[in-house]
């Protein structure tokens, strides 16, 4: 996930397209949720970049289901034309 | 503002009967509508940490969804998304009360707490209670519980005193022994019975009442005597067919009946002499008077 973001294989918005608010709310620990909200209130907006700045790829990999993260990677690969298989 | 009939002024009397959350919802909603309170006042105590610790995950999902799609994330968005009712439902009551207290103090021009309630040094130990109230709600158990050696008394009989099965059998045995006279029969408890006889003896219907009120039942036998009038002719044949014990009992009963009739025949002489005694005899034993 970190490498894909670093090499712009997918964007933070693509991550949140799979790691939806429902997924985040159900899998992130309370302290991370609090941190996301606090950061958003301070910044005045909740952007995908801000969310991923708080919930780093390492934390995503730690708390979110791996099939969700893999779906994000597979979708990015399909968009790049690497594979035609789209994992939902 | 008061809900549940108790009211805040008497909440110390009714305790949990007061609808505290309803009061909070009404108070905060009214304060927000009237502009007395601001959404920031709620989030001052209901911080993101508090929300993360107490709000259910579906509400968090709703909040994140609203925040991601909103152009601006502020306290108003958070309060409107979560809702005052959900805040009052899930956030601890002391925090909601701290919000209301701050709003009230500010509306009255009094100074409010400088820091949110969670940031203040919280006294872990409860404040010392007054001497008169430093006692548990329930009385403490005694030091030594003395057990009485005497057994507990038997519960008082609610209905009529019905003898037990064993005593019933004894009474029936005595009754049968009286009726049979010289006929030697083994005791009831020692006698081997057929299933039908055993079922009849153990039932608490006819024999039990007969055994309990043997002397009282004799006038009742006179009342049903006309119905059993043709039975003497069949008595001999029936006595041969049925069990010997049952037959001897019936014969004995008929003999009692005949004996009772013999006594009343003596009274029949008086009936012929006086008509007033006829009325008396009819009142007491109507069947016998007609039969005669």
PDB file of C-alpha atoms in Angstrom, chain B residues 87-247:
ATOM      1  CA  UNK B  87     -25.126  12.171  21.896  1.00  0.00           C
ATOM      2  CA  UNK B  88     -27.245  12.193  25.018  1.00  0.00           C
ATOM      3  CA  UNK B  89     -27.862   8.493  24.648  1.00  0.00           C
ATOM      4  CA  UNK B  90     -24.266   7.352  24.369  1.00  0.00           C
ATOM      5  CA  UNK B  91     -22.102  10.041  25.938  1.00  0.00           C
ATOM      6  CA  UNK B  92     -21.803   9.734  29.718  1.00  0.00           C
ATOM      7  CA  UNK B  93     -24.325  11.809  31.593  1.00  0.00           C
ATOM      8  CA  UNK B  94     -21.759  13.741  33.585  1.00  0.00           C
ATOM      9  CA  UNK B  95     -20.236  15.072  30.376  1.00  0.00           C
ATOM     10  CA  UNK B  96     -23.604  16.097  28.995  1.00  0.00           C
ATOM     11  CA  UNK B  97     -24.382  17.747  32.289  1.00  0.00           C
ATOM     12  CA  UNK B  98     -21.057  19.571  32.127  1.00  0.00           C
ATOM     13  CA  UNK B  99     -22.099  20.926  28.736  1.00  0.00           C
ATOM     14  CA  UNK B 100     -25.438  22.067  30.112  1.00  0.00           C
ATOM     15  CA  UNK B 101     -23.780  23.587  33.149  1.00  0.00           C
ATOM     16  CA  UNK B 102     -21.368  25.530  30.985  1.00  0.00           C
ATOM     17  CA  UNK B 103     -24.206  26.783  28.826  1.00  0.00           C
ATOM     18  CA  UNK B 104     -26.200  27.783  31.850  1.00  0.00           C
ATOM     19  CA  UNK B 105     -23.328  29.528  33.537  1.00  0.00           C
ATOM     20  CA  UNK B 106     -22.488  31.430  30.417  1.00  0.00           C
ATOM     21  CA  UNK B 107     -26.101  32.432  29.897  1.00  0.00           C
ATOM     22  CA  UNK B 108     -26.195  33.744  33.469  1.00  0.00           C
ATOM     23  CA  UNK B 109     -22.927  35.567  33.096  1.00  0.00           C
ATOM     24  CA  UNK B 110     -21.067  33.318  35.472  1.00  0.00           C
ATOM     25  CA  UNK B 111     -17.616  32.008  34.753  1.00  0.00           C
ATOM     26  CA  UNK B 112     -17.430  28.581  33.235  1.00  0.00           C
ATOM     27  CA  UNK B 113     -14.849  25.934  33.735  1.00  0.00           C
ATOM     28  CA  UNK B 114     -11.634  26.743  31.997  1.00  0.00           C
ATOM     29  CA  UNK B 115     -10.950  23.199  30.963  1.00  0.00           C
ATOM     30  CA  UNK B 116     -13.220  20.421  29.839  1.00  0.00           C
ATOM     31  CA  UNK B 117     -14.274  18.038  32.478  1.00  0.00           C
ATOM     32  CA  UNK B 118     -12.073  15.274  31.169  1.00  0.00           C
ATOM     33  CA  UNK B 119      -8.946  17.429  31.273  1.00  0.00           C
ATOM     34  CA  UNK B 120      -9.434  18.440  34.856  1.00  0.00           C
ATOM     35  CA  UNK B 121      -7.631  16.394  37.446  1.00  0.00           C
ATOM     36  CA  UNK B 122     -10.193  13.908  38.393  1.00  0.00           C
ATOM     37  CA  UNK B 123     -10.361  12.781  41.945  1.00  0.00           C
ATOM     38  CA  UNK B 124     -10.183   9.063  41.818  1.00  0.00           C
ATOM     39  CA  UNK B 125     -11.321   8.543  45.369  1.00  0.00           C
ATOM     40  CA  UNK B 126     -14.943   9.439  45.989  1.00  0.00           C
ATOM     41  CA  UNK B 127     -15.547  12.405  48.232  1.00  0.00           C
ATOM     42  CA  UNK B 128     -16.022  11.568  51.866  1.00  0.00           C
ATOM     43  CA  UNK B 129     -19.608  10.985  52.685  1.00  0.00           C
ATOM     44  CA  UNK B 130     -21.288  12.613  55.645  1.00  0.00           C
ATOM     45  CA  UNK B 131     -21.049  10.595  58.836  1.00  0.00           C
ATOM     46  CA  UNK B 132     -24.729   9.875  58.869  1.00  0.00           C
ATOM     47  CA  UNK B 133     -24.713   8.503  55.348  1.00  0.00           C
ATOM     48  CA  UNK B 134     -21.609   6.395  55.551  1.00  0.00           C
ATOM     49  CA  UNK B 135     -23.445   3.162  55.679  1.00  0.00           C
ATOM     50  CA  UNK B 136     -24.590   0.624  53.119  1.00  0.00           C
ATOM     51  CA  UNK B 137     -28.084   0.665  51.764  1.00  0.00           C
ATOM     52  CA  UNK B 138     -28.826  -2.716  53.208  1.00  0.00           C
ATOM     53  CA  UNK B 139     -28.392  -3.718  56.790  1.00  0.00           C
ATOM     54  CA  UNK B 140     -25.195  -5.672  57.435  1.00  0.00           C
ATOM     55  CA  UNK B 141     -25.627  -9.334  58.249  1.00  0.00           C
ATOM     56  CA  UNK B 142     -25.349 -10.321  61.873  1.00  0.00           C
ATOM     57  CA  UNK B 143     -22.023 -11.531  63.143  1.00  0.00           C
ATOM     58  CA  UNK B 144     -23.246 -14.934  64.182  1.00  0.00           C
ATOM     59  CA  UNK B 145     -26.243 -16.522  62.647  1.00  0.00           C
ATOM     60  CA  UNK B 146     -27.722 -18.789  65.268  1.00  0.00           C
ATOM     61  CA  UNK B 147     -29.353 -21.812  63.771  1.00  0.00           C
ATOM     62  CA  UNK B 148     -32.219 -23.245  65.682  1.00  0.00           C
ATOM     63  CA  UNK B 149     -31.913 -26.917  66.390  1.00  0.00           C
ATOM     64  CA  UNK B 150     -35.652 -27.419  66.425  1.00  0.00           C
ATOM     65  CA  UNK B 151     -37.067 -28.268  63.058  1.00  0.00           C
ATOM     66  CA  UNK B 152     -39.271 -25.808  61.333  1.00  0.00           C
ATOM     67  CA  UNK B 153     -42.938 -26.178  62.244  1.00  0.00           C
ATOM     68  CA  UNK B 154     -45.126 -27.853  59.734  1.00  0.00           C
ATOM     69  CA  UNK B 155     -47.079 -25.472  57.560  1.00  0.00           C
ATOM     70  CA  UNK B 156     -50.562 -24.810  58.712  1.00  0.00           C
ATOM     71  CA  UNK B 157     -53.222 -26.748  56.909  1.00  0.00           C
ATOM     72  CA  UNK B 158     -55.074 -24.527  54.514  1.00  0.00           C
ATOM     73  CA  UNK B 159     -57.936 -26.826  53.642  1.00  0.00           C
ATOM     74  CA  UNK B 160     -59.742 -29.480  55.637  1.00  0.00           C
ATOM     75  CA  UNK B 161     -57.587 -32.009  57.380  1.00  0.00           C
ATOM     76  CA  UNK B 162     -57.454 -34.902  54.966  1.00  0.00           C
ATOM     77  CA  UNK B 163     -55.853 -37.992  56.414  1.00  0.00           C
ATOM     78  CA  UNK B 164     -52.926 -39.465  54.627  1.00  0.00           C
ATOM     79  CA  UNK B 165     -53.087 -42.500  52.442  1.00  0.00           C
ATOM     80  CA  UNK B 166     -51.719 -44.801  55.074  1.00  0.00           C
ATOM     81  CA  UNK B 167     -54.215 -43.662  57.679  1.00  0.00           C
ATOM     82  CA  UNK B 168     -56.991 -44.026  55.135  1.00  0.00           C
ATOM     83  CA  UNK B 169     -56.017 -47.589  54.549  1.00  0.00           C
ATOM     84  CA  UNK B 170     -56.038 -48.234  58.246  1.00  0.00           C
ATOM     85  CA  UNK B 171     -59.475 -46.750  58.648  1.00  0.00           C
ATOM     86  CA  UNK B 172     -60.795 -48.749  55.703  1.00  0.00           C
ATOM     87  CA  UNK B 173     -59.353 -51.877  57.172  1.00  0.00           C
ATOM     88  CA  UNK B 174     -61.052 -51.182  60.472  1.00  0.00           C
ATOM     89  CA  UNK B 175     -64.308 -50.456  58.703  1.00  0.00           C
ATOM     90  CA  UNK B 176     -64.202 -53.648  56.764  1.00  0.00           C
ATOM     91  CA  UNK B 177     -63.355 -55.566  59.891  1.00  0.00           C
ATOM     92  CA  UNK B 178     -66.377 -54.104  61.667  1.00  0.00           C
ATOM     93  CA  UNK B 179     -68.721 -54.892  58.814  1.00  0.00           C
ATOM     94  CA  UNK B 180     -67.550 -58.410  58.289  1.00  0.00           C
ATOM     95  CA  UNK B 181     -67.734 -59.266  61.930  1.00  0.00           C
ATOM     96  CA  UNK B 182     -66.470 -62.764  62.366  1.00  0.00           C
ATOM     97  CA  UNK B 183     -65.145 -63.036  58.829  1.00  0.00           C
ATOM     98  CA  UNK B 184     -61.444 -63.097  59.237  1.00  0.00           C
ATOM     99  CA  UNK B 185     -59.741 -61.017  56.611  1.00  0.00           C
ATOM    100  CA  UNK B 186     -56.095 -60.075  56.480  1.00  0.00           C
ATOM    101  CA  UNK B 187     -55.142 -56.428  57.005  1.00  0.00           C
ATOM    102  CA  UNK B 188     -55.410 -54.203  54.023  1.00  0.00           C
ATOM    103  CA  UNK B 189     -51.762 -53.422  53.822  1.00  0.00           C
ATOM    104  CA  UNK B 190     -50.826 -57.114  53.910  1.00  0.00           C
ATOM    105  CA  UNK B 191     -53.442 -58.321  51.493  1.00  0.00           C
ATOM    106  CA  UNK B 192     -52.460 -59.005  47.944  1.00  0.00           C
ATOM    107  CA  UNK B 193     -54.811 -57.046  45.764  1.00  0.00           C
ATOM    108  CA  UNK B 194     -55.697 -57.232  42.184  1.00  0.00           C
ATOM    109  CA  UNK B 195     -54.914 -54.078  40.249  1.00  0.00           C
ATOM    110  CA  UNK B 196     -58.560 -53.114  40.162  1.00  0.00           C
ATOM    111  CA  UNK B 197     -58.993 -53.445  43.890  1.00  0.00           C
ATOM    112  CA  UNK B 198     -55.789 -51.589  44.575  1.00  0.00           C
ATOM    113  CA  UNK B 199     -56.858 -48.728  42.388  1.00  0.00           C
ATOM    114  CA  UNK B 200     -60.140 -48.547  44.176  1.00  0.00           C
ATOM    115  CA  UNK B 201     -58.604 -48.595  47.634  1.00  0.00           C
ATOM    116  CA  UNK B 202     -55.983 -45.981  46.940  1.00  0.00           C
ATOM    117  CA  UNK B 203     -58.329 -43.477  45.481  1.00  0.00           C
ATOM    118  CA  UNK B 204     -59.377 -40.698  47.806  1.00  0.00           C
ATOM    119  CA  UNK B 205     -62.933 -40.580  46.643  1.00  0.00           C
ATOM    120  CA  UNK B 206     -65.537 -42.860  48.078  1.00  0.00           C
ATOM    121  CA  UNK B 207     -63.848 -45.051  50.596  1.00  0.00           C
ATOM    122  CA  UNK B 208     -61.972 -42.235  52.204  1.00  0.00           C
ATOM    123  CA  UNK B 209     -65.088 -40.259  52.925  1.00  0.00           C
ATOM    124  CA  UNK B 210     -66.849 -43.339  54.139  1.00  0.00           C
ATOM    125  CA  UNK B 211     -63.981 -44.152  56.435  1.00  0.00           C
ATOM    126  CA  UNK B 212     -63.740 -40.647  57.831  1.00  0.00           C
ATOM    127  CA  UNK B 213     -67.428 -40.202  58.563  1.00  0.00           C
ATOM    128  CA  UNK B 214     -68.644 -43.687  59.206  1.00  0.00           C
ATOM    129  CA  UNK B 215     -71.246 -42.657  61.738  1.00  0.00           C
ATOM    130  CA  UNK B 216     -72.427 -39.735  59.684  1.00  0.00           C
ATOM    131  CA  UNK B 217     -72.901 -41.702  56.509  1.00  0.00           C
ATOM    132  CA  UNK B 218     -75.619 -44.021  57.797  1.00  0.00           C
ATOM    133  CA  UNK B 219     -78.485 -41.554  57.196  1.00  0.00           C
ATOM    134  CA  UNK B 220     -77.172 -41.096  53.664  1.00  0.00           C
ATOM    135  CA  UNK B 221     -77.557 -44.832  53.081  1.00  0.00           C
ATOM    136  CA  UNK B 222     -81.209 -44.496  53.914  1.00  0.00           C
ATOM    137  CA  UNK B 223     -81.649 -41.735  51.397  1.00  0.00           C
ATOM    138  CA  UNK B 224     -80.454 -43.880  48.501  1.00  0.00           C
ATOM    139  CA  UNK B 225     -82.092 -47.012  49.738  1.00  0.00           C
ATOM    140  CA  UNK B 226     -85.051 -46.951  47.257  1.00  0.00           C
ATOM    141  CA  UNK B 227     -82.637 -46.915  44.368  1.00  0.00           C
ATOM    142  CA  UNK B 228     -81.066 -50.067  45.636  1.00  0.00           C
ATOM    143  CA  UNK B 229     -84.337 -51.731  46.447  1.00  0.00           C
ATOM    144  CA  UNK B 230     -84.254 -54.375  43.700  1.00  0.00           C
ATOM    145  CA  UNK B 231     -80.735 -55.339  44.650  1.00  0.00           C
ATOM    146  CA  UNK B 232     -81.666 -57.848  47.412  1.00  0.00           C
ATOM    147  CA  UNK B 233     -83.041 -60.251  44.805  1.00  0.00           C
ATOM    148  CA  UNK B 234     -79.884 -60.029  42.778  1.00  0.00           C
ATOM    149  CA  UNK B 235     -77.758 -60.024  45.890  1.00  0.00           C
ATOM    150  CA  UNK B 236     -77.357 -63.732  46.155  1.00  0.00           C
ATOM    151  CA  UNK B 237     -76.400 -64.215  42.500  1.00  0.00           C
ATOM    152  CA  UNK B 238     -74.203 -61.189  42.429  1.00  0.00           C
ATOM    153  CA  UNK B 239     -72.495 -62.180  45.610  1.00  0.00           C
ATOM    154  CA  UNK B 240     -71.504 -65.399  43.932  1.00  0.00           C
ATOM    155  CA  UNK B 241     -70.095 -63.629  40.931  1.00  0.00           C
ATOM    156  CA  UNK B 242     -68.061 -60.832  42.410  1.00  0.00           C
ATOM    157  CA  UNK B 243     -65.136 -60.974  44.693  1.00  0.00           C
ATOM    158  CA  UNK B 244     -65.822 -62.354  48.116  1.00  0.00           C
ATOM    159  CA  UNK B 245     -64.585 -59.258  49.872  1.00  0.00           C
ATOM    160  CA  UNK B 246     -66.750 -56.930  47.842  1.00  0.00           C
ATOM    161  CA  UNK B 247     -69.776 -59.135  48.196  1.00  0.00           C
TER     162      UNK B 247
END
